[in-house]
XYZ file of C-alpha atoms in Angstrom:
696
model
C 86.469 132.697 121.200
C 84.551 129.152 121.561
C 85.326 126.361 119.381
C 83.613 124.058 116.840
C 81.050 121.821 118.907
C 82.229 118.290 119.247
C 80.797 115.677 117.212
C 79.170 114.411 119.679
C 77.645 117.127 120.967
C 76.649 117.834 117.249
C 75.025 114.171 117.484
C 72.815 114.718 120.412
C 71.191 118.115 119.462
C 70.436 116.875 116.335
C 69.247 113.298 117.311
C 67.239 115.304 120.393
C 65.700 117.515 117.866
C 65.068 114.350 115.302
C 63.795 112.254 118.230
C 61.536 115.217 119.363
C 59.764 115.620 116.267
C 59.475 112.026 115.586
C 57.871 112.302 119.284
C 55.323 115.305 118.381
C 54.220 113.452 115.884
C 53.298 109.784 117.040
C 51.981 112.105 120.155
C 49.466 113.924 117.629
C 49.028 110.534 115.562
C 48.543 108.615 119.023
C 45.849 111.662 120.042
C 44.299 111.138 116.576
C 43.579 107.650 117.300
C 42.977 107.307 120.790
C 39.916 110.009 120.537
C 38.919 107.990 117.400
C 38.531 104.685 119.345
C 36.724 107.051 122.208
C 34.093 107.946 119.650
C 34.022 104.504 118.332
C 33.543 103.476 121.805
C 30.681 105.936 122.947
C 29.001 105.774 119.290
C 28.307 102.054 119.774
C 27.276 102.845 122.760
C 24.712 105.490 122.131
C 23.418 103.277 119.162
C 22.350 100.326 122.204
C 20.858 103.178 123.677
C 19.141 104.396 120.513
C 17.812 100.532 120.033
C 16.420 100.953 123.791
C 14.745 103.175 123.202
C 13.353 102.162 119.554
C 12.210 98.881 120.809
C 10.473 100.877 123.586
C 8.801 103.758 121.341
C 8.177 101.071 118.370
C 7.990 104.483 116.397
C 5.849 103.763 113.509
C 3.900 100.610 114.469
C 1.961 101.337 117.880
C 1.500 105.129 117.641
C -1.928 106.788 116.871
C -3.715 108.809 114.006
C -1.247 111.728 114.307
C 2.072 109.206 114.257
C 2.971 110.264 117.491
C 3.638 107.206 120.208
C 0.647 106.154 122.434
C 0.650 107.871 126.321
C 2.035 104.976 127.562
C 4.485 104.492 125.224
C 5.880 108.262 125.932
C 5.323 107.667 129.514
C 8.264 104.327 129.039
C 10.535 106.675 126.634
C 10.569 109.587 129.679
C 10.700 107.101 132.362
C 13.855 105.279 130.365
C 15.386 108.601 128.687
C 15.287 109.800 132.576
C 17.393 107.003 133.740
C 19.765 107.481 130.668
C 20.375 110.990 131.522
C 20.633 110.712 135.049
C 23.400 108.162 134.650
C 24.447 111.000 132.721
C 24.813 108.916 129.454
C 22.350 110.949 127.283
C 21.707 114.783 127.086
C 18.255 114.418 125.247
C 16.677 112.780 122.379
C 14.544 113.327 119.611
C 13.256 110.996 116.567
C 11.388 111.713 113.072
C 9.397 109.478 111.333
C 9.774 109.802 107.142
C 6.955 112.114 106.633
C 8.981 114.319 108.725
C 7.442 114.704 112.117
C 9.249 114.914 115.438
C 7.297 111.863 116.873
C 9.230 111.768 119.696
C 11.590 114.663 121.796
C 13.168 115.019 126.079
C 11.615 118.196 124.760
C 7.739 117.920 125.068
C 7.158 120.693 123.864
C 8.604 119.935 120.075
C 6.852 116.206 119.694
C 4.572 116.542 116.767
C 6.197 119.364 115.380
C 7.329 119.492 111.645
C 10.527 121.307 112.326
C 13.379 121.184 109.868
C 14.787 118.341 109.966
C 18.404 117.667 110.366
C 20.559 116.641 107.639
C 22.129 113.942 109.124
C 18.569 112.695 110.388
C 17.649 113.052 106.471
C 20.409 110.939 105.528
C 19.510 107.936 109.048
C 16.388 107.993 107.356
C 18.175 106.951 103.648
C 19.706 104.827 105.752
C 22.746 106.320 107.004
C 23.928 106.093 110.568
C 26.375 109.059 111.197
C 28.011 110.775 114.088
C 29.831 114.167 115.152
C 30.565 116.774 117.915
C 28.047 119.545 118.092
C 29.452 123.189 119.501
C 26.679 125.193 118.238
C 23.030 124.758 116.672
C 20.239 126.808 114.907
C 17.702 124.312 116.613
C 16.565 125.321 119.742
C 16.395 122.198 121.673
C 20.122 121.402 120.709
C 20.903 125.170 121.943
C 18.963 124.649 125.190
C 21.138 120.856 125.339
C 23.871 122.863 124.893
C 23.828 125.577 127.116
C 22.954 123.138 129.618
C 25.305 120.326 129.025
C 28.003 122.167 126.636
C 28.883 120.561 123.509
C 27.327 117.126 122.786
C 28.003 114.114 120.827
C 25.091 112.920 118.706
C 24.542 110.305 116.309
C 22.057 109.671 114.355
C 20.543 105.685 113.737
C 17.931 104.468 111.492
C 15.229 102.834 113.231
C 13.968 99.147 111.307
C 12.246 96.547 112.700
C 14.305 93.865 111.252
C 17.151 93.407 108.937
C 15.220 94.088 105.361
C 12.340 95.804 107.017
C 11.384 99.905 105.704
C 13.416 102.374 107.950
C 10.387 103.464 110.353
C 12.144 106.014 112.195
C 15.358 108.506 112.439
C 16.769 108.381 116.034
C 19.252 111.345 117.087
C 20.551 110.578 120.431
C 22.546 113.538 122.617
C 25.299 112.298 124.435
C 27.409 114.770 126.949
C 30.929 115.404 125.221
C 32.680 116.775 128.298
C 33.305 113.548 130.002
C 34.287 112.063 126.226
C 36.701 114.577 125.819
C 38.094 114.725 129.615
C 38.221 111.016 128.809
C 40.437 111.430 125.702
C 42.386 114.250 127.167
C 43.612 111.849 129.836
C 44.151 108.882 128.087
C 46.038 111.086 125.232
C 47.943 112.739 128.212
C 49.158 108.809 129.413
C 49.810 107.495 126.526
C 51.808 110.655 125.837
C 53.619 110.618 128.951
C 54.382 106.713 128.051
C 55.871 107.532 124.727
C 58.008 110.178 126.231
C 59.348 108.066 128.379
C 59.947 105.494 125.950
C 61.682 108.151 123.864
C 63.851 109.463 126.822
C 65.323 105.627 127.512
C 65.651 104.974 123.875
C 67.807 108.701 123.582
C 69.917 108.097 126.250
C 70.360 104.734 125.136
C 71.267 105.380 122.193
C 73.444 108.313 123.268
C 75.473 106.207 125.597
C 76.207 103.919 122.938
C 77.575 106.886 120.523
C 79.207 107.991 124.026
C 81.016 105.000 124.125
C 81.692 104.348 120.283
C 83.136 108.126 120.039
C 85.217 107.806 123.171
C 86.364 104.310 121.607
C 87.545 105.920 118.193
C 88.584 109.050 120.150
C 91.072 106.816 122.350
C 91.952 104.699 119.233
C 91.941 108.002 117.519
C 94.966 109.371 120.054
C 96.991 105.606 119.814
C 97.429 105.888 116.847
C 97.887 109.658 116.654
C 100.679 108.636 119.360
C 102.215 105.907 117.162
C 101.621 107.750 114.226
C 104.166 110.916 116.219
C 106.376 108.660 118.672
C 108.049 105.635 119.178
C 106.391 102.272 120.388
C 108.871 101.260 122.888
C 110.438 104.705 124.264
C 107.032 107.245 123.777
C 109.757 109.470 122.633
C 108.858 111.530 119.550
C 110.016 109.683 116.402
C 111.530 110.597 112.920
C 108.078 112.282 112.211
C 107.933 114.392 114.879
C 111.450 115.697 114.985
C 110.782 116.656 111.477
C 108.114 118.699 112.251
C 109.324 120.293 115.613
C 112.740 120.890 113.438
C 111.070 122.648 110.424
C 108.821 125.114 113.323
C 112.060 125.298 114.927
C 113.800 126.639 111.477
C 110.737 129.474 111.108
C 111.108 130.383 114.432
C 114.994 131.179 113.522
C 113.643 132.882 110.271
C 111.396 134.823 112.696
C 114.099 135.592 115.593
C 117.331 135.651 114.192
C 118.285 132.591 116.392
C 120.193 128.983 115.743
C 118.917 125.511 115.894
C 121.573 122.872 116.788
C 120.929 119.048 116.049
C 122.474 116.397 117.416
C 122.562 112.712 116.143
C 123.796 110.363 118.959
C 124.541 106.308 117.938
C 124.744 103.555 121.138
C 128.410 102.236 120.021
C 128.415 98.925 122.152
C 124.080 98.483 122.067
C 124.686 95.233 119.921
C 126.814 93.675 122.574
C 123.888 94.480 124.828
C 121.230 92.312 122.829
C 123.887 89.292 121.687
C 124.670 88.866 125.167
C 122.150 89.558 126.994
C 119.167 89.681 124.834
C 116.862 91.637 123.600
C 114.350 92.511 126.334
C 117.531 93.826 128.210
C 118.344 96.198 125.202
C 114.696 97.037 124.801
C 114.803 98.028 128.744
C 118.388 100.123 128.576
C 116.618 102.424 124.876
C 113.460 102.935 127.383
C 115.980 104.462 129.705
C 118.121 106.766 127.461
C 115.020 109.155 126.944
C 114.714 110.239 130.555
C 119.089 109.712 130.770
C 119.478 112.908 128.691
C 116.116 114.308 129.323
C 118.039 115.689 132.848
C 121.016 117.139 131.373
C 118.684 118.876 128.343
C 116.754 121.952 128.598
C 112.937 122.025 128.575
C 112.179 123.195 124.944
C 114.341 120.325 123.701
C 113.467 117.373 121.878
C 115.148 113.977 122.697
C 113.757 111.545 119.720
C 114.775 108.377 118.888
C 114.315 107.650 114.818
C 115.631 104.233 115.120
C 117.336 101.039 116.288
C 120.167 102.343 118.728
C 119.526 106.216 117.463
C 118.650 109.163 119.283
C 118.255 112.973 117.832
C 118.290 116.066 120.136
C 116.787 119.261 118.926
C 118.274 121.960 120.291
C 116.516 125.441 119.697
C 118.285 128.618 120.761
C 121.327 127.621 120.330
C 124.149 130.401 119.704
C 126.978 128.687 118.324
C 128.869 125.272 117.309
C 130.776 125.126 120.017
C 127.506 125.463 122.691
C 126.430 122.527 120.999
C 129.287 120.519 120.872
C 129.660 121.323 124.503
C 126.169 120.040 124.555
C 126.723 116.698 122.999
C 130.186 116.475 125.241
C 127.079 116.440 128.582
C 124.848 114.047 126.447
C 128.007 111.265 125.924
C 129.214 111.900 129.776
C 125.956 111.175 131.095
C 125.126 107.731 129.066
C 128.437 106.824 129.782
C 127.133 106.010 133.335
C 125.997 102.428 133.695
C 122.555 101.031 132.995
C 120.846 99.629 135.665
C 119.191 96.697 133.945
C 116.884 93.872 135.628
C 119.768 93.928 138.176
C 122.219 94.243 135.885
C 124.993 97.274 135.131
C 125.437 98.132 131.488
C 127.502 99.919 129.856
C 126.953 101.438 126.846
C 129.161 104.522 124.590
C 128.018 107.067 122.084
C 129.030 108.544 119.003
C 127.552 111.836 118.387
C 127.493 113.959 115.166
C 126.121 117.710 116.045
C 125.269 120.170 113.092
C 124.024 124.004 113.436
C 121.400 125.358 111.065
C 122.663 128.129 108.636
C 126.262 127.392 109.014
C 125.220 123.713 107.676
C 122.672 123.905 106.064
C 119.220 125.908 105.818
C 116.557 123.037 105.555
C 115.988 119.815 107.477
C 116.866 118.008 105.012
C 120.739 119.033 104.427
C 121.191 119.050 108.043
C 119.447 115.388 108.848
C 122.045 114.608 105.876
C 125.217 115.887 107.264
C 124.706 115.376 111.005
C 124.116 111.712 109.507
C 127.864 112.362 108.003
C 129.018 114.068 111.365
C 127.308 111.058 113.138
C 129.178 108.472 111.010
C 132.924 110.165 111.264
C 132.470 109.861 115.101
C 131.817 106.720 114.924
C 134.826 105.210 112.727
C 137.132 107.921 113.442
C 136.286 107.208 116.887
C 136.067 110.469 118.156
C 133.364 110.827 120.493
C 131.245 113.941 119.003
C 132.094 115.677 115.960
C 131.055 118.790 114.028
C 130.302 118.671 110.438
C 132.656 120.435 108.805
C 132.502 121.458 105.344
C 136.200 119.689 103.926
C 134.709 116.481 105.798
C 134.981 114.775 102.101
C 139.256 115.527 103.344
C 139.098 114.263 106.828
C 136.407 110.883 106.395
C 137.163 107.715 105.135
C 136.997 107.669 101.016
C 133.667 106.317 100.898
C 132.488 109.706 102.420
C 133.467 111.028 98.807
C 131.023 109.350 97.175
C 128.212 110.836 98.909
C 127.291 113.715 96.624
C 127.721 110.915 93.437
C 125.246 108.811 95.287
C 122.519 110.906 95.140
C 123.425 111.910 92.002
C 123.581 108.301 90.507
C 119.774 107.505 91.774
C 118.820 110.573 89.771
C 120.653 109.531 86.437
C 119.480 106.010 86.626
C 123.169 105.035 87.290
C 122.749 102.222 89.272
C 122.739 98.926 87.318
C 121.092 95.271 88.802
C 122.932 92.081 88.284
C 121.431 88.482 88.681
C 121.985 85.570 90.032
C 119.962 82.282 88.924
C 118.897 79.969 91.562
C 118.362 75.967 90.756
C 116.175 73.481 91.982
C 118.734 71.200 93.419
C 115.995 67.959 92.972
C 115.391 68.782 88.890
C 118.241 71.515 87.538
C 115.506 74.168 86.849
C 116.160 77.892 87.458
C 113.352 78.945 89.510
C 114.274 82.741 90.136
C 117.594 85.010 90.782
C 118.534 87.510 93.249
C 118.755 90.797 91.578
C 121.947 92.901 93.093
C 122.883 96.013 92.966
C 126.345 97.941 90.772
C 126.732 101.425 90.720
C 128.168 102.114 86.880
C 129.992 105.394 87.901
C 130.686 107.745 85.061
C 134.350 107.879 86.200
C 134.888 105.352 88.534
C 133.687 102.898 86.613
C 131.810 99.294 87.993
C 131.276 99.996 92.233
C 130.220 96.891 93.946
C 128.035 97.841 96.825
C 130.354 96.929 99.762
C 131.677 100.628 98.720
C 128.554 102.505 99.005
C 125.860 100.462 100.627
C 127.008 101.118 104.152
C 127.398 105.581 103.298
C 123.585 105.064 101.771
C 122.544 102.993 105.466
C 124.139 105.868 107.245
C 122.641 108.810 104.924
C 119.551 108.348 104.645
C 119.859 107.539 101.088
C 118.798 103.515 101.446
C 115.010 104.129 101.463
C 115.210 105.643 97.367
C 117.791 103.206 96.778
C 115.798 99.732 97.310
C 112.501 101.727 95.672
C 115.381 101.946 93.347
C 116.194 98.462 92.923
C 112.469 97.206 93.595
C 111.418 99.330 90.608
C 114.346 97.992 88.186
C 113.989 94.299 89.300
C 110.087 94.180 88.567
C 110.285 96.141 84.664
C 112.718 92.799 84.302
C 111.234 90.727 85.869
C 107.437 92.050 83.740
C 109.839 92.106 80.948
C 110.287 88.570 80.957
C 107.266 87.329 81.827
C 105.671 89.530 78.480
C 108.378 87.256 76.961
C 106.587 84.118 77.918
C 109.443 83.428 80.538
C 107.963 84.315 83.976
C 110.558 84.509 86.533
C 110.617 85.442 90.000
C 113.478 88.082 91.087
C 114.653 88.144 95.268
C 115.641 91.587 96.660
C 117.356 92.441 99.353
C 116.493 95.046 102.191
C 118.228 96.592 105.171
C 117.664 97.066 108.446
C 116.638 100.770 108.142
C 113.723 99.448 104.914
C 112.674 97.819 108.110
C 111.668 101.136 110.469
C 109.950 102.701 107.148
C 106.051 102.134 107.286
C 105.476 103.324 103.755
C 107.638 100.320 102.418
C 104.574 97.958 102.202
C 102.683 100.941 100.147
C 105.731 101.542 98.095
C 105.729 97.870 97.216
C 102.400 97.498 96.279
C 102.275 100.413 94.228
C 105.433 99.488 92.435
C 103.861 95.723 91.951
C 100.701 97.405 90.278
C 102.741 99.968 88.122
C 104.511 96.793 86.199
C 101.782 94.370 86.903
C 103.790 91.831 88.180
C 102.523 89.059 90.308
C 103.020 89.748 93.872
C 104.348 86.029 94.278
C 107.098 86.448 92.039
C 108.599 89.419 94.458
C 110.821 87.413 97.364
C 112.409 89.968 99.914
C 115.248 89.149 101.230
C 116.169 90.498 104.987
C 118.965 89.596 107.480
C 119.199 88.108 110.591
C 120.735 90.591 111.973
C 117.836 92.914 110.549
C 115.021 91.259 112.122
C 117.000 91.512 115.669
C 117.278 95.457 115.574
C 112.943 95.877 116.372
C 111.733 92.786 115.931
C 108.373 93.979 116.809
C 108.032 96.534 114.217
C 110.338 94.295 111.714
C 107.368 91.476 112.401
C 104.349 94.467 112.083
C 105.998 95.679 108.519
C 106.911 91.885 106.901
C 103.007 90.607 107.675
C 102.047 93.468 106.003
C 104.429 92.423 102.695
C 103.165 88.798 103.315
C 99.664 90.097 103.115
C 99.990 91.302 99.840
C 101.287 87.911 98.081
C 105.113 88.612 98.590
C 106.893 85.839 99.523
C 109.295 86.944 102.416
C 112.969 85.013 103.290
C 115.292 85.136 105.898
C 119.169 85.638 103.920
C 122.525 84.497 106.380
C 120.863 82.428 108.622
C 123.082 80.804 111.060
C 124.994 83.802 112.013
C 122.498 85.470 113.822
C 120.419 85.077 117.131
C 116.955 84.662 115.544
C 114.651 82.713 118.464
C 112.947 79.466 117.040
C 109.924 81.293 119.100
C 110.067 84.249 116.636
C 110.636 82.457 113.564
C 107.904 80.196 113.929
C 105.801 83.276 114.108
C 107.462 84.992 111.255
C 106.081 85.500 107.897
C 108.495 83.904 106.197
C 108.723 81.139 103.192
C 112.518 80.522 102.578
C 116.114 80.177 105.219
C 118.998 80.761 102.908
C 121.392 79.168 105.151
C 124.973 81.612 105.519
C 127.284 80.813 102.654
C 129.723 80.851 105.554
C 128.841 77.145 105.927
C 127.604 76.189 102.786
C 131.387 77.409 101.251
C 133.349 75.126 104.008
C 130.806 71.999 104.841
C 132.809 69.966 102.591
C 135.882 69.983 104.698
C 134.718 71.275 108.124
C 132.241 68.186 109.928
C 130.908 70.899 112.134
C 129.624 73.145 109.695
C 127.974 69.992 107.898
C 125.998 69.374 110.612
C 124.933 73.009 110.879
C 123.766 73.287 107.070
C 122.164 69.452 107.719
C 120.509 70.424 111.124
C 118.956 73.764 109.096
C 117.706 72.182 106.353
C 115.695 69.359 108.636
C 115.116 72.565 111.260
C 113.256 74.377 107.740
C 111.368 71.212 106.295
C 110.069 70.955 109.542
C 108.597 74.435 109.898
C 107.280 74.176 105.780
C 110.195 76.526 104.673
C 111.860 76.596 101.848
C 115.823 75.892 101.713
C 118.101 77.171 99.573
C 122.116 77.367 100.023
C 123.936 80.261 98.889
C 127.931 79.865 98.355
C 127.555 76.919 96.078
C 130.805 76.453 94.669
C 131.527 72.824 93.820
C 129.870 69.901 92.499
C 130.608 68.231 95.758
C 128.530 70.350 97.630
C 125.801 70.515 95.643
C 125.877 66.909 95.977
C 126.348 67.254 99.834
C 123.397 69.486 99.908
C 120.585 66.721 97.483
C 121.976 64.533 99.963
C 120.704 66.499 102.698
C 117.517 67.219 101.043
C 118.364 70.772 100.114
C 116.129 72.529 98.165
C 117.416 75.391 96.069
C 120.888 76.254 94.811
C 122.538 79.330 94.300
C 126.678 79.922 93.992
C 129.034 79.882 91.778
C 128.851 76.364 90.627
C 125.663 77.440 89.011
C 126.163 80.869 87.638
C 127.793 84.740 88.116
C 125.614 87.328 88.813
C 125.362 88.382 85.180
C 123.250 91.339 83.828
C 119.534 90.696 82.180
C 121.034 90.200 79.062
C 123.305 87.942 79.872
C 121.013 85.826 82.211
C 118.460 85.571 78.973
C 122.051 84.221 76.684
C 122.689 81.858 79.704
C 119.219 80.578 79.878
C 118.608 80.125 76.303
C 121.724 77.901 76.276
C 121.574 75.755 79.320
C 121.279 72.247 78.823
C 119.185 70.656 81.973
C 121.314 67.664 82.797
C 118.703 64.405 83.907
C 118.820 64.753 88.249
C 118.531 61.559 90.200
C 115.198 62.211 92.185
C 114.759 60.571 95.349
C 112.085 59.083 94.486
C 112.446 57.088 90.673
C 114.032 54.164 90.479
C 117.311 53.593 88.450
C 120.399 51.394 88.653
C 122.937 54.071 89.807
C 123.730 54.167 93.322
C 122.919 57.859 95.127
C 125.827 60.529 95.197
C 128.054 59.478 97.946
C 127.588 61.081 101.605
C 130.206 64.055 101.738
C 132.869 62.738 103.186
C 133.504 64.952 107.419
C 136.388 65.608 108.717
C 136.573 62.815 111.626
C 137.670 63.877 114.918
C 138.334 67.367 114.206
C 141.361 69.184 116.568
C 139.779 72.340 116.643
C 135.880 73.559 117.394
C 134.028 74.900 114.816
C 134.821 78.562 114.366
C 132.177 80.491 114.164
C 132.001 83.494 111.068
C 131.831 87.059 111.686
C 128.781 88.568 111.844
C 128.062 91.452 108.944
C 127.050 94.992 110.442
C 123.568 94.879 111.925
C 121.979 96.625 109.185
C 123.727 95.713 106.099
C 121.607 94.011 103.514
C 123.385 91.028 101.454
C 123.331 92.991 98.309
C 126.587 91.421 96.356
C 125.490 88.151 96.730
């Protein structure tokens, strides 16, 4: 069965019909104009002949007593008419006097008679000048002319000796119409041909432009479709396409009685590659993983990249869990073979989780969640490959037992926010607050994020959790604004949030729902999160920044953000990691790092925030360094929104010396740095690459 024609074919057919109709219409109009102009030209020529004949005849002036021309005049008229007739300019001529006498005619027999005068001749005697094409007539004279020469073009002209003189006669000049018609036809054909050529060229040009535009649109649509369903770096199917194929496989299982396996693969030593050699080496390694896995699999199997260093393998028609585990073992062995990247052999290992449809779940959501848990167990317990076990809570870390509770906590609203204020170091004013999530568990009491955020990261709950935090924080900002105490809020994002293409739309929706100006929301991302997939992260941050949301780089100094990348990111703030700030008054190296970051950020036009400010000495040092904002226990511990309202109300702003304010008091002393340290500065341990700073 033939498919429906493409849009381009429809356009071509429709435009061809429309242009054909337009061309035919213009051709008819052009033919009418040509005919009118040709007849007008011949009418002018016939008028000139009539005037010449009238001058010769001087009809009504020198005539005999019967009103007829003299013999001499008649001979002159006849001679002139014969000359015009020989040239094909005239077929006949008649002249009537006002009394109705045919005073002259090329038919000598009818001269002097009073035959019925044509209406056009009577109109000419009344002063009208008319012309028409005659194909038949009751007049014997005209019948003879038409039989001889065919249709005639007749023009009836009144004759006067002066402009205001009385009309002496009405003269009819009959011209052969066939040469006129042939000329009209020839001119019409030529004009129609030229018109057809112009329309053809116009149509071809227009079709070419539309074809090129359609081709570009199709290429763009194909590219967008490819990007929507495939990973940009590796070209492998992404999470969206995997979910679609997984759903198809489960429906096929229901029809055929088969089962489908799903593997989740996480590269264990991939971060070392990025940290040691750089991200271009890591990207090249990731691009080789897909072909390496596909070489072990069947054609019907699907290899997908879910983001970062996570891959998934869909195994249709898998007989048992043991078969799926065997395939996972082969894949893990294949990945242990070194990857040759830019002349270097790179070693990585993998942790693989395994689930089987029907045995471990019936829907994609449940199976994806459980294979994530299985992979997490394989990684944390160094098992290599692990198939999901219904009794997994007894054998996995205690945090996994919170998984079901966490999902219900999101549904029941058990997550709460504490807020830690940030102050301007130069003025002491509170400028915003960081939202820090807590879990008010009905049985276990208050649970801090370190106990449940990693679980959310590894089970796909981080997206709903982040949306919950954003929703609650923006609702609080709305409450502060309505109370005429507008206060901005910052919310942490994880590495997985930066892979969620839906995040900008969700943020825009929540801002609109709560009626909060975008500039009152700041989103904090860690350096390590930015480095997970820098290209996708930058694109998503640019979309968020376009909404008017402020972007802050959290834990700055412990990651590997390059200065070139930092310059291009749409960030407005750097937060110096608290590991440097908390020790800078005792560690000269960390003090130098803090001072350098402040100078670097200011040179880039960024606001600098120091977190982990726990002493007045640290605050004074930061003021001398020129740091902009402070956050830490010395300012305030995180607290509930109600407690923050009370704290703000009771807070007394102490006068703070400004750099440009004259004062008799000396500036704060420069912090004493250890001289000649006996050991180098120790770089603090890096946090997990995808773990946001939820705890403050």
